[in-house]
XYZ file of C-alpha atoms in Angstrom:
360
model
C 10.419 -26.176 9.391
C 7.729 -27.231 11.853
C 7.395 -30.847 12.922
C 3.726 -30.576 13.929
C 0.547 -29.473 12.230
C -0.129 -25.750 12.612
C -2.730 -23.333 11.313
C -1.428 -20.882 8.716
C -2.913 -17.932 6.831
C -2.659 -18.440 3.078
C -3.731 -16.227 0.188
C -6.484 -17.834 -1.872
C -7.852 -14.887 -3.817
C -6.826 -11.420 -4.979
C -8.573 -8.622 -6.822
C -7.846 -5.025 -7.738
C -9.415 -1.996 -9.323
C -7.207 0.365 -11.298
C -9.085 3.559 -12.283
C -9.296 4.170 -16.024
C -8.513 7.902 -15.897
C -4.783 8.337 -16.593
C -3.164 11.549 -15.335
C 0.191 12.128 -17.077
C 2.780 14.649 -15.883
C 1.639 17.088 -18.556
C -1.684 17.422 -16.702
C 0.147 19.624 -14.183
C 1.566 22.077 -16.729
C -1.046 24.692 -15.804
C -0.562 24.239 -12.043
C 0.651 27.003 -9.754
C 2.822 25.489 -7.031
C 3.750 27.379 -3.863
C 6.632 26.836 -1.466
C 6.683 28.609 1.917
C 3.809 30.823 0.814
C 5.563 32.026 -2.343
C 4.921 30.919 -5.937
C 7.611 28.457 -6.959
C 10.143 30.374 -9.017
C 10.851 27.602 -11.528
C 9.576 26.675 -14.938
C 6.659 24.267 -14.330
C 7.908 21.817 -16.976
C 11.263 21.711 -15.159
C 9.506 20.982 -11.836
C 7.542 18.123 -13.407
C 10.659 16.707 -15.106
C 12.698 16.775 -11.881
C 9.807 15.204 -9.965
C 9.579 12.352 -12.486
C 13.347 11.792 -12.357
C 13.359 11.439 -8.562
C 10.124 9.518 -7.992
C 9.955 7.570 -11.286
C 6.250 8.518 -11.487
C 5.263 9.322 -15.078
C 1.516 8.961 -14.621
C -1.077 8.164 -11.987
C -4.755 7.115 -11.876
C -7.767 9.043 -10.569
C -11.149 7.485 -9.814
C -14.166 8.586 -11.826
C -16.162 11.371 -10.094
C -19.218 9.167 -9.515
C -17.188 6.526 -7.631
C -16.365 6.664 -3.927
C -13.575 4.808 -2.152
C -16.060 2.175 -0.936
C -17.266 1.677 -4.531
C -13.840 0.921 -6.011
C -13.050 -1.250 -2.963
C -16.190 -3.302 -3.533
C -15.120 -3.979 -7.141
C -11.701 -5.221 -5.970
C -13.379 -7.262 -3.218
C -15.790 -8.928 -5.653
C -12.884 -9.834 -7.927
C -10.987 -11.375 -4.982
C -14.048 -13.442 -4.040
C -14.333 -14.688 -7.622
C -10.616 -15.521 -7.809
C -10.833 -17.461 -4.540
C -13.954 -19.254 -5.778
C -15.679 -18.949 -2.407
C -19.180 -18.179 -1.206
C -19.086 -14.564 0.033
C -21.280 -15.572 2.982
C -18.412 -17.670 4.391
C -16.202 -14.633 5.081
C -15.603 -14.223 8.821
C -14.102 -10.734 8.656
C -13.766 -7.835 6.242
C -10.916 -5.521 7.244
C -10.893 -2.303 5.206
C -7.612 -0.381 5.394
C -7.789 3.277 4.361
C -7.110 6.744 5.810
C -9.691 9.178 4.490
C -12.965 7.292 4.212
C -15.281 8.241 1.366
C -14.547 11.684 -0.099
C -16.816 13.167 -2.737
C -15.075 15.042 -5.566
C -14.627 18.713 -4.703
C -15.824 18.334 -1.119
C -12.552 17.579 0.746
C -14.694 16.190 3.590
C -14.301 12.619 4.796
C -17.182 10.273 5.536
C -16.492 7.253 7.750
C -20.003 6.560 9.081
C -20.756 3.728 8.712
C -17.331 2.138 8.403
C -16.191 1.592 4.843
C -15.958 -2.146 5.565
C -19.669 -2.095 6.441
C -20.389 -0.207 3.221
C -18.514 -2.823 1.187
C -20.429 -5.584 2.951
C -23.640 -3.762 2.072
C -22.633 -3.269 -1.594
C -21.702 -6.958 -1.869
C -25.023 -7.878 -0.183
C -23.378 -10.204 2.351
C -26.189 -11.173 4.730
C -24.227 -13.226 7.291
C -24.136 -11.233 10.589
C -21.107 -13.270 11.704
C -19.080 -11.588 8.957
C -17.591 -8.760 11.027
C -16.672 -5.637 9.062
C -14.389 -2.928 10.399
C -11.814 -0.351 9.305
C -8.122 -0.034 10.079
C -6.409 3.373 9.898
C -2.636 2.926 9.750
C -1.234 5.192 7.048
C 0.197 3.661 3.880
C 1.203 0.442 5.768
C -2.498 -0.211 6.493
C -2.975 -3.182 4.194
C 0.153 -4.921 5.507
C -1.065 -4.347 9.076
C -4.550 -5.586 8.164
C -2.956 -8.766 6.834
C -1.022 -9.181 10.089
C -4.313 -8.713 11.961
C -5.994 -11.301 9.719
C -3.164 -13.695 10.528
C -3.820 -13.267 14.257
C -7.529 -13.990 13.755
C -6.840 -17.093 11.687
C -3.986 -18.457 13.809
C -6.164 -18.114 16.932
C -8.735 -20.406 15.345
C -11.364 -17.665 15.578
C -11.625 -17.138 11.815
C -11.225 -19.270 8.714
C -11.610 -16.630 5.994
C -10.648 -12.974 6.216
C -10.701 -10.407 3.433
C -8.267 -7.496 3.737
C -8.943 -4.491 1.509
C -6.670 -1.536 0.829
C -8.302 1.322 -1.070
C -7.928 5.083 -1.300
C -8.942 8.119 -3.361
C -5.989 10.338 -2.539
C -6.707 12.597 -5.519
C -9.492 14.150 -3.455
C -7.422 15.236 -0.457
C -4.324 16.630 -2.174
C -3.409 20.298 -2.440
C -3.332 21.428 -6.098
C -0.758 24.070 -5.081
C 1.677 21.515 -3.624
C 4.072 19.758 -6.029
C 3.984 16.705 -3.734
C 0.412 16.238 -4.975
C 1.879 14.693 -8.127
C 2.866 11.614 -6.097
C -0.613 10.489 -5.125
C -3.212 8.408 -6.936
C -6.336 6.293 -6.456
C -6.868 2.541 -6.459
C -8.130 -0.526 -4.633
C -6.833 -4.002 -3.876
C -8.336 -6.902 -1.930
C -6.891 -10.179 -0.706
C -8.564 -13.186 0.900
C -6.631 -15.118 3.523
C -7.799 -18.592 4.521
C -6.843 -21.023 7.283
C -4.741 -23.965 6.196
C -3.319 -26.732 8.363
C 0.175 -27.814 7.410
C 3.227 -29.548 8.812
C 5.438 -27.224 6.780
C 5.629 -23.447 7.038
C 3.302 -21.791 4.563
C 1.500 -18.467 4.162
C 2.432 -15.743 6.668
C 5.257 -17.132 8.773
C 6.688 -14.048 10.510
C 6.063 -10.329 10.845
C 7.376 -7.172 12.503
C 5.747 -3.775 13.073
C 7.090 -0.591 14.671
C 5.668 2.877 15.366
C 7.894 5.959 15.695
C 5.358 8.571 16.833
C 7.225 10.881 19.228
C 9.887 12.211 16.878
C 8.411 11.324 13.497
C 4.625 11.489 13.886
C 4.468 14.843 12.098
C 6.201 13.821 8.871
C 2.773 13.185 7.306
C -0.119 15.336 8.513
C -3.187 17.223 7.321
C -2.702 20.960 6.841
C -3.789 24.084 4.933
C -3.050 24.742 1.270
C 0.390 25.976 0.226
C -1.519 28.835 -1.409
C -1.722 31.561 1.294
C -4.702 33.105 -0.515
C -6.905 30.053 0.000
C -9.390 30.681 2.822
C -11.922 27.857 2.403
C -10.714 25.995 5.501
C -9.850 22.791 3.639
C -7.161 20.472 4.977
C -4.842 18.613 2.631
C -2.335 15.795 2.908
C 1.089 17.277 3.700
C 4.465 15.630 4.077
C 8.025 16.517 4.918
C 9.487 14.728 1.914
C 13.166 15.056 2.718
C 12.900 13.867 6.326
C 10.458 11.135 5.357
C 12.977 9.842 2.818
C 15.765 9.833 5.415
C 13.519 8.102 7.962
C 12.425 5.388 5.531
C 15.855 4.452 4.157
C 17.243 4.264 7.703
C 14.481 2.332 9.470
C 12.652 0.178 6.910
C 15.632 -2.132 6.154
C 16.014 -2.834 9.887
C 12.341 -3.843 10.264
C 12.427 -6.038 7.162
C 15.562 -7.766 8.495
C 13.831 -8.386 11.839
C 10.953 -10.112 10.027
C 13.295 -12.209 7.869
C 15.402 -13.200 10.885
C 12.239 -14.046 12.852
C 11.243 -16.372 10.003
C 14.561 -18.175 10.412
C 15.613 -17.702 6.796
C 18.249 -15.703 4.921
C 17.881 -12.786 2.532
C 18.970 -15.165 -0.253
C 15.795 -17.185 0.350
C 13.607 -14.194 -0.532
C 12.572 -14.383 -4.191
C 10.243 -11.369 -4.321
C 9.717 -8.153 -2.393
C 6.326 -6.443 -2.477
C 7.194 -2.988 -1.166
C 5.076 0.132 -0.792
C 5.858 2.564 -3.585
C 5.886 6.281 -2.837
C 9.203 7.126 -4.465
C 11.189 4.896 -6.814
C 14.530 6.306 -5.737
C 13.623 5.692 -2.081
C 12.684 2.043 -2.718
C 15.991 1.390 -4.495
C 17.864 2.936 -1.530
C 15.874 0.813 0.955
C 16.686 -2.385 -0.923
C 20.359 -1.461 -1.192
C 20.557 -0.873 2.563
C 18.659 -4.092 3.317
C 21.191 -6.180 1.398
C 24.050 -4.258 3.040
C 22.724 -5.481 6.420
C 23.467 -8.990 5.169
C 26.878 -7.982 3.836
C 25.763 -8.062 0.210
C 26.278 -5.390 -2.446
C 24.300 -6.903 -5.303
C 20.494 -7.020 -5.421
C 19.207 -9.914 -7.554
C 17.337 -9.081 -10.749
C 13.551 -9.470 -10.869
C 13.255 -9.249 -7.084
C 11.189 -6.070 -6.698
C 8.221 -5.620 -9.049
C 7.443 -1.918 -9.520
C 4.221 -0.200 -10.602
C 4.991 3.324 -9.412
C 5.830 4.630 -12.912
C 2.263 4.166 -14.153
C 0.169 3.851 -10.976
C 1.815 6.379 -8.654
C 1.320 6.085 -4.886
C -2.155 4.777 -4.070
C -1.286 4.383 -0.368
C -2.859 1.230 1.139
C -3.913 0.019 -2.320
C -0.370 -0.181 -3.675
C 0.739 -3.565 -2.308
C -2.503 -5.569 -2.742
C -2.824 -4.201 -6.293
C 0.806 -5.122 -7.004
C 0.236 -8.635 -5.613
C -2.886 -9.106 -7.736
C -1.038 -8.023 -10.884
C 1.902 -10.356 -10.199
C -0.286 -13.374 -9.369
C -2.310 -12.792 -12.527
C 0.855 -12.530 -14.671
C 0.320 -8.865 -15.506
C 3.875 -7.731 -14.726
C 6.557 -8.907 -17.124
C 9.416 -11.029 -15.729
C 7.760 -11.470 -12.321
C 6.220 -14.753 -11.268
C 5.899 -16.453 -7.891
C 6.307 -20.198 -7.558
C 5.144 -22.624 -4.895
C 7.577 -22.882 -1.999
C 9.162 -19.484 -2.608
C 9.478 -16.836 0.107
C 8.409 -13.230 -0.355
C 8.543 -10.127 1.814
C 5.749 -7.558 2.073
C 6.866 -4.210 3.542
C 5.571 -0.672 3.962
C 6.149 2.653 5.696
C 3.895 5.639 6.225
C 2.009 8.129 8.381
C 2.385 7.519 12.093
C 5.213 6.902 11.411
C 4.600 3.174 11.043
C 6.806 0.520 9.457
C 5.808 -3.087 8.979
C 6.785 -6.237 7.145
C 5.776 -9.853 6.915
C 7.408 -12.900 5.361
C 5.168 -15.096 3.235
C 5.745 -18.544 1.752
C 3.751 -19.339 -1.364
């Protein structure tokens, strides 16, 4: 505990937008998946069943065709502003974390001019020129990194209110001939951090980020369709699933431990873990290895709220959406209480890993 008054970054408002269009596994029954340029020689229902077993994803959400990434982000942002009960004109920064900008349905072309943060500011009609709006491109860990950036701005005394948005429409950049496409979904989450002076640790109290680019930068890339007959020049999100899994379960626990140790607390003090969700099996393995680092074999119940089964992997939107749902009592058996510690952690394209420890 501190013995002097410090400035901390605390969460005062959250909002999310979960698209209404539900895409169950059966939606892929008419798909033609390719592997190494050859049509997958397996019954499609078997492929879908195996995929669900490994990832725990039963359904995912796709944004309505008339809505862009900036549109769904603005809805989440407005909800966060309302939850926080603040005047939107008092925001000092809007940090929009995404990877593909605005993508129109069927176009597969990204649009990042102007920045999506500027578009959200425009949609929300925030007039204040001192509200600085910019984007952060950091793979799936983008929202966590944006929150770390917000913490720097607030702790420096340069900002009092920062909104960090994570939103993506991954359904528009996935290859329909790649079975990995079943992982991805759309969504938006927004969180408002505010400066608070306190003699006790509160809000974000420690963080750790690492980038493994040289040997692992190509685990998630853009590339051509798995269908060798496609000649339209489109690029799609591609990943080396097996190596990505191995990378994540090996490195993420180490980074989370570094953040916890930096906070000066023990794993037993952590009462909730908000972790990025790309693969249910992978998250369980990460948690198991994290507790092993502390010499523990048992993971406490109700520690890791999961939404992957019905929301899929919405990239940067996953964690802020999860947080919003938990804080608004939308996930059974999960509730945060004042004074409790939580960990936020993610891994993704770059390859980047990050984590921060938060005290509610």
